[in-house]
Short mmCIF file of C-alpha atoms in Angstrom, two decimals:
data_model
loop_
_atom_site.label_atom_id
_atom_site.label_comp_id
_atom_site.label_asym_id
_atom_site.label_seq_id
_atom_site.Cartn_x
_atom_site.Cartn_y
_atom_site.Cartn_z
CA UNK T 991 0.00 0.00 0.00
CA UNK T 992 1.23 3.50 -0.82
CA UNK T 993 -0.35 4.41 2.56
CA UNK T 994 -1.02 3.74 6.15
CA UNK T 995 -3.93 4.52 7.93
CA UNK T 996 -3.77 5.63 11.39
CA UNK T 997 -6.58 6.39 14.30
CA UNK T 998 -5.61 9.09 16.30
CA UNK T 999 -7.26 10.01 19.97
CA UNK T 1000 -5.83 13.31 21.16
CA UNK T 1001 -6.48 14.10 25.02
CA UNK T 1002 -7.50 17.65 25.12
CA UNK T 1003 -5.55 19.42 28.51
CA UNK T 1004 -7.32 22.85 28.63
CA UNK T 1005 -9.83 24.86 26.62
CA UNK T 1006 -9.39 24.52 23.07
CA UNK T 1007 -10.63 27.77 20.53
CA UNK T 1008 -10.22 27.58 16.75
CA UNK T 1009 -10.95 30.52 14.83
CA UNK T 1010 -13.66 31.10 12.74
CA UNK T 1011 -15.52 34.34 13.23
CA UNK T 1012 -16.23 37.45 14.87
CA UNK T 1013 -20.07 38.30 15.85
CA UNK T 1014 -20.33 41.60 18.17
CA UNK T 1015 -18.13 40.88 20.70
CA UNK T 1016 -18.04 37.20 20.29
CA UNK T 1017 -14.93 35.18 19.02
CA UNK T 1018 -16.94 32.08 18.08
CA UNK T 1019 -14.84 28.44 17.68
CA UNK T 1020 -14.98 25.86 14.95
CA UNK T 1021 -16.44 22.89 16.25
CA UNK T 1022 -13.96 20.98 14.91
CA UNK T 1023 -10.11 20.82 14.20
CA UNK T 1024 -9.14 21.43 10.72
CA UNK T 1025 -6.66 19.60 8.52
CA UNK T 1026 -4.64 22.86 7.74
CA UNK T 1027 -5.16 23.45 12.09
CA UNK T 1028 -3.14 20.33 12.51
CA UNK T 1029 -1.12 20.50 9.75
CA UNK T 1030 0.32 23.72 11.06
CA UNK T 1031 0.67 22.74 14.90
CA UNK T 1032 2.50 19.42 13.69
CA UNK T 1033 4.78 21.48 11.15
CA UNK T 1034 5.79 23.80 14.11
CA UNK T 1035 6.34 20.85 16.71
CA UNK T 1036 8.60 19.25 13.77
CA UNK T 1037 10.52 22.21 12.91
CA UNK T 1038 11.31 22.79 16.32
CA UNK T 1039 12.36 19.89 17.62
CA UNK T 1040 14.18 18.40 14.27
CA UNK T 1041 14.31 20.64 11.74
CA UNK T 1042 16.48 23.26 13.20
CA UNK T 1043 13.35 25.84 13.09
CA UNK T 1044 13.19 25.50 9.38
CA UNK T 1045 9.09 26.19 8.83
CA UNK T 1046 8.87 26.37 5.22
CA UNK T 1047 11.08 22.94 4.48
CA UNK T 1048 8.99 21.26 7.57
CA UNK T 1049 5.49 22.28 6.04
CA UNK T 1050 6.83 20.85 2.63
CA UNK T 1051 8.14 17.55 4.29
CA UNK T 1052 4.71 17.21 6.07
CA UNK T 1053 2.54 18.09 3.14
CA UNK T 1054 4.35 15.33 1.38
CA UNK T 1055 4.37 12.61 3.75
CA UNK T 1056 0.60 12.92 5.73
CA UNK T 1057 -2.32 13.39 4.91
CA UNK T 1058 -5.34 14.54 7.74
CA UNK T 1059 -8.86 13.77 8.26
CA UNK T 1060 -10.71 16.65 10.66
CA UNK T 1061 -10.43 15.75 14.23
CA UNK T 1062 -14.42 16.08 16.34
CA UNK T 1063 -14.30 16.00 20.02
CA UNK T 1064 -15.97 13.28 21.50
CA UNK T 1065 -16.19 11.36 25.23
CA UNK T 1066 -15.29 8.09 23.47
CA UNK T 1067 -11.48 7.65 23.71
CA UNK T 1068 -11.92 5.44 20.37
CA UNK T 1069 -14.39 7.39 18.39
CA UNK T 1070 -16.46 10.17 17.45
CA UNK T 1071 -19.96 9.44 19.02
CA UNK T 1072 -21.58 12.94 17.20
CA UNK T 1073 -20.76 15.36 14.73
CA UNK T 1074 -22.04 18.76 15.09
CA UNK T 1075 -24.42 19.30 12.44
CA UNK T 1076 -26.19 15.71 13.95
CA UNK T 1077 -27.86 16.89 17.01
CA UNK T 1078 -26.29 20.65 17.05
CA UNK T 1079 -27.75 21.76 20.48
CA UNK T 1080 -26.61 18.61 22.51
CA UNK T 1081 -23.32 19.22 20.83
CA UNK T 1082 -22.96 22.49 21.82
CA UNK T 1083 -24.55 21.83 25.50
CA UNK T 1084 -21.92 19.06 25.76
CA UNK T 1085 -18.81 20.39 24.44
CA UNK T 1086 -18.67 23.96 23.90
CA UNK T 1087 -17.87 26.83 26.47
CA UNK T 1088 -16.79 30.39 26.97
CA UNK T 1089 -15.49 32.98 28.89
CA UNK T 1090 -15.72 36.62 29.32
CA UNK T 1091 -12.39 38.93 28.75
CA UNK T 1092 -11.50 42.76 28.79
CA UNK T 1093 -8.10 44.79 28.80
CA UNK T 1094 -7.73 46.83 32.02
CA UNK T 1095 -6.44 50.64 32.19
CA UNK T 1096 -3.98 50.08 35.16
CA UNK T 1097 -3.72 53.71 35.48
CA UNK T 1098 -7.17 54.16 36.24
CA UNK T 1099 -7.99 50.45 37.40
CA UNK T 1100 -10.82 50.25 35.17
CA UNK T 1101 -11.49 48.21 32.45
CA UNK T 1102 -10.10 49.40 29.11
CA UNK T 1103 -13.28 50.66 27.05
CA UNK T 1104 -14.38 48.82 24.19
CA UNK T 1105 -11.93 45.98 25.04
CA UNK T 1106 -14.91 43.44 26.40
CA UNK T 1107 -15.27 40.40 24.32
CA UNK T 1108 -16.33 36.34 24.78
CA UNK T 1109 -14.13 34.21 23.74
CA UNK T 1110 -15.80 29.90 22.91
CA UNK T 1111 -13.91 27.05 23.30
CA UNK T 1112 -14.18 23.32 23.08
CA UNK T 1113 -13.42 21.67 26.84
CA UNK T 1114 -11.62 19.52 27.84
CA UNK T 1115 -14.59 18.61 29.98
CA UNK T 1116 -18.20 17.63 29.19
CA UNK T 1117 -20.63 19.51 30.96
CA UNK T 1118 -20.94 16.11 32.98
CA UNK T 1119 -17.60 15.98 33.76
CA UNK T 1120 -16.15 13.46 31.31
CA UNK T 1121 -12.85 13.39 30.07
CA UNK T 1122 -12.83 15.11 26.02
CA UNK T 1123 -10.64 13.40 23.31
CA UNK T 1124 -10.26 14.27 19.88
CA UNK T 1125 -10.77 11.57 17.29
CA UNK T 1126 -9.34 11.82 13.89
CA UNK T 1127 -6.96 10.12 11.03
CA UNK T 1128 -3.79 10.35 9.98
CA UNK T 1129 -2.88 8.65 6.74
CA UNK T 1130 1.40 8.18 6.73
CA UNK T 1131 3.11 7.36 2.96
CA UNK T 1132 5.01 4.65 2.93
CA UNK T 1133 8.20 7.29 2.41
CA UNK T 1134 7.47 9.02 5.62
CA UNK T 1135 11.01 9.42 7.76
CA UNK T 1136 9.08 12.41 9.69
CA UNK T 1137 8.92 11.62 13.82
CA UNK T 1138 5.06 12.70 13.49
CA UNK T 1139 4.31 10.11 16.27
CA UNK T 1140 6.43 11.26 19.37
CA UNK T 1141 5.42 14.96 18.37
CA UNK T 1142 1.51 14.29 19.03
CA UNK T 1143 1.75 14.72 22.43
CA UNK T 1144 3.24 18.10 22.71
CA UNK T 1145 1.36 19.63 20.09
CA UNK T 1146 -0.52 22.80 21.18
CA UNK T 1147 -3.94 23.44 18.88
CA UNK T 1148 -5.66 26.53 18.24
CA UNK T 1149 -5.50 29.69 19.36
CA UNK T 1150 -5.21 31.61 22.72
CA UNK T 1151 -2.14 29.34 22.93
CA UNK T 1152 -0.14 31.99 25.46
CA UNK T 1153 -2.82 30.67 27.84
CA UNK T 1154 -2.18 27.54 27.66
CA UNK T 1155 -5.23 26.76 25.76
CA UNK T 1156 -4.92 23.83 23.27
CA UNK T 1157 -2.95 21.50 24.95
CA UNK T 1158 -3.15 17.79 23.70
CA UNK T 1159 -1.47 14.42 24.85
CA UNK T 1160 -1.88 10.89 23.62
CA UNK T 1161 -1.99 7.50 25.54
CA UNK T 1162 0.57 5.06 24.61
CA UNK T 1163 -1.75 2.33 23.53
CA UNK T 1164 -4.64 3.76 22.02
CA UNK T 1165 -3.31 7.59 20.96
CA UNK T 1166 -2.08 5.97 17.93
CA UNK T 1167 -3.09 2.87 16.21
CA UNK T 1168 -3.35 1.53 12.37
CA UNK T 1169 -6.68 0.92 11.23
CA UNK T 1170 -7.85 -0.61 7.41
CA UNK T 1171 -11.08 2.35 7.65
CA UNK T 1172 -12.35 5.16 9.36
CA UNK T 1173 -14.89 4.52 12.25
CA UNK T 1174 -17.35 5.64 10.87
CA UNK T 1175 -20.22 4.38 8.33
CA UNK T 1176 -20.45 5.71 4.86
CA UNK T 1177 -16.97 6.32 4.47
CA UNK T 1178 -14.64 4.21 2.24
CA UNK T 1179 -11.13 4.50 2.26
CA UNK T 1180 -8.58 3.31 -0.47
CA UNK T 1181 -4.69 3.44 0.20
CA UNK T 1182 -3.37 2.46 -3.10
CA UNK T 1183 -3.43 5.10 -4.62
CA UNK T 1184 -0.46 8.22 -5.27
CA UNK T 1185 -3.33 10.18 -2.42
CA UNK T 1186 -5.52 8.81 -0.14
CA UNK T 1187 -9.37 8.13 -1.16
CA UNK T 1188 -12.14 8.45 0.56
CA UNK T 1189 -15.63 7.57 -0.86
CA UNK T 1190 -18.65 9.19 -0.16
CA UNK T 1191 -22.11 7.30 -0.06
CA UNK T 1192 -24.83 10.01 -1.11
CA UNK T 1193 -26.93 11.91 2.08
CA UNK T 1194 -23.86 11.08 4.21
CA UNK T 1195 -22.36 14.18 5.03
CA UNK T 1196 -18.78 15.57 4.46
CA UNK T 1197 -16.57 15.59 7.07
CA UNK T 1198 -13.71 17.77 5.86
CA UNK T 1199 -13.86 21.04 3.70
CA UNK T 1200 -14.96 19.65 0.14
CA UNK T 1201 -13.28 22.18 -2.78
CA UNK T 1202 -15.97 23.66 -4.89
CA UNK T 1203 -16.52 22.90 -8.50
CA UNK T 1204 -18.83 22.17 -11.28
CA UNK T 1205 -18.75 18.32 -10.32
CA UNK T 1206 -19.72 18.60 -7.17
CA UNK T 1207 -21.87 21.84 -6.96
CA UNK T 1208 -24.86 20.97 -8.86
CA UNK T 1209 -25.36 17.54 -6.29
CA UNK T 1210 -25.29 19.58 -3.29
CA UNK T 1211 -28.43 18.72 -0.94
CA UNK T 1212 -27.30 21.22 1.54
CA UNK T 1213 -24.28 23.10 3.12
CA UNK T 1214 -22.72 26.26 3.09
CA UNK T 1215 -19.34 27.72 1.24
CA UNK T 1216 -17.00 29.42 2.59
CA UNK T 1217 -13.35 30.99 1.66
CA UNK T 1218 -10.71 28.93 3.04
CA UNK T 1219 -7.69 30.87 4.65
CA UNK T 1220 -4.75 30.53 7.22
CA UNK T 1221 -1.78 32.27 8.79
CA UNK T 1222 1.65 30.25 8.02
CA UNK T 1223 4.95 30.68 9.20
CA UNK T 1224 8.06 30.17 6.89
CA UNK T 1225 10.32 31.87 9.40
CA UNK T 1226 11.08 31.71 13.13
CA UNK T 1227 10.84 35.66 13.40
CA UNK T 1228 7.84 36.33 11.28
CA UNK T 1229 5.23 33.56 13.13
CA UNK T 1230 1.91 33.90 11.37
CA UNK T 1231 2.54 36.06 8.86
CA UNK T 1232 1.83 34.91 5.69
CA UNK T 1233 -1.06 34.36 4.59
CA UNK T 1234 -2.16 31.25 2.42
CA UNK T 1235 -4.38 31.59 -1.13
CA UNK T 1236 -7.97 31.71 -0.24
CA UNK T 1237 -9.65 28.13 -1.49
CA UNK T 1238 -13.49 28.27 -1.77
CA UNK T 1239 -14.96 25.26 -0.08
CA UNK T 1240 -17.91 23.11 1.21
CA UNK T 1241 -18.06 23.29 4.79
CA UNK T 1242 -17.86 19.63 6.85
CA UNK T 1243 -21.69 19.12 7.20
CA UNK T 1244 -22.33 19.73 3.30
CA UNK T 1245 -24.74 17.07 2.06
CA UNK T 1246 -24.57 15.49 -1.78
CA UNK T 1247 -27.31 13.94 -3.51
CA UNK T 1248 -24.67 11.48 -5.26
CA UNK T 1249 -22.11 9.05 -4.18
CA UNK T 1250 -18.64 11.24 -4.93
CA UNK T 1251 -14.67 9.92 -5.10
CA UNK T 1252 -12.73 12.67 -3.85
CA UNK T 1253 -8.66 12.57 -3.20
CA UNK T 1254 -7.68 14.13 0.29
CA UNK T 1255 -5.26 16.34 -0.66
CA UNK T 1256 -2.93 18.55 1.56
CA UNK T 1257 -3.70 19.37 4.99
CA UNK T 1258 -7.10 17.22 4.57
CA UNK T 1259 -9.28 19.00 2.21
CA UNK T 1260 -11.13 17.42 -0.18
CA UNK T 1261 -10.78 17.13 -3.83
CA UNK T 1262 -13.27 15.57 -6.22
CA UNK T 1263 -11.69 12.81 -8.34
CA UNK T 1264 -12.22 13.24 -12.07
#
């Protein structure tokens, strides 16, 4: 096989927030991790602890050796129990918090005006006090030399990170283990193949951002689009700043009246196979 399919079941430390948008004062979260949201906490764990701090080489090496599905938080250790768009208020009820922030004038020990703002998270708690894991894939090539495994568990996810928000650590025995599919019906996987494929049975909904075009468009039952950005780094003294070619997608969630192929292409997102 060209690649290896791997279950992955991420212990989440502390509050996790991934950034989507900005309503009034509220930051709101993705429900969800990202491929690209991975993709760039594993290419800085890399680079930093083998790749002398070289970002832009690290990114390359990952993009070429892994592929990622999303990662969902669930209370099973071994998989995801619910997506969001399932059952959307016992999701949120379950998994999804937030606190209240402002700036403070320390000359005249007041709040700083216009600095209040709520800022959501996914726990690391359920609202009944069970322990929140996130459950994903990782598919390795057969070429991989990268030491993606031991860097799992001190990955930090998401944003808000100089609070120690988006910490993540992985069990010995089940944080890692090879798997032939995904857990999760609907979904078939082929490893073949130069890129993983995943196939789609129709009304079973996307999990991963799903690239827009003619193919796919005219099937689509429901779902939104949405331009597809992030912040990279390519060197250790300009973190975040550049900023990666917008890629209008389907949004995980997105419904097709079809069965589709699609290749999983770099950091996750989904390409419709011609």
């Amino acid at each position: 096989m060209s690649w290896e399919l791997h279950r992955v079941s991420l212990k989440l430390l502390s509050p996790m927030h991934i950034g989507w948008r900005k309503i009034g004062n509220l930051q709101q979260t993705r429900y969800y991790v990202p491929g690209r949201t991975l993709w760039g906490a594993l290419t800085a764990r890399l680079a930093r602890d083998y790749g002398d701090f070289d970002y832009s080489k690290t990114g390359i090496d990952v993009d070429k050796s892994l592929r990622f599905s999303y990662f969902y938080p669930s209370d099973n250790e071994e998989k995801i129990d619910l997506l969001p768009w399932e059952r959307k208020d016992e999701f949120e009820w379950k998994y999804i918090g937030s606190t209240v922030n402002t700036a403070l004038d320390l000359g005249a020990r007041i709040a700083d005006e216009g600095s209040l703002h709520e800022t959501e998270y996914i726990a690391p708690k359920t609202r009944d006090g069970k322990q929140v894991y996130l459950i994903g894939n990782i598919f390795e090539h057969k070429d991989c030399a990268l030491n993606w495994e031991d860097a799992l568990s001190k990955l930090q996810i998401g944003g808000e990170r100089t609070y120690g928000w988006g910490r993540v650590e992985t069990d010995e025995s089940k944080g890692c283990v090879q798997v032939a599919q995904i857990d999760l019906d609907g979904y078939d996987i082929e490893l073949n193949e130069e890129f993983p494929v995943i196939k789609l049975s129709r009304s079973h909904s996307a999990i991963s951002h799903v690239l827009a075009d003619n193919q796919i468009d005219s099937s689509a039952l429901s779902g939104n689009i949405e331009p597809l950005i992030g912040l990279e780094t390519t060197r250790e003294e300009r973190f975040g700043a550049e900023i990666s070619a917008a890629q209008i997608c389907w949004t995980p969630g997105t419904k097709f009246s079809k069965d589709h192929t699609f290749l999983i292409g770099e950091k996750g997102i989904w390409k419709s196979k011609s």
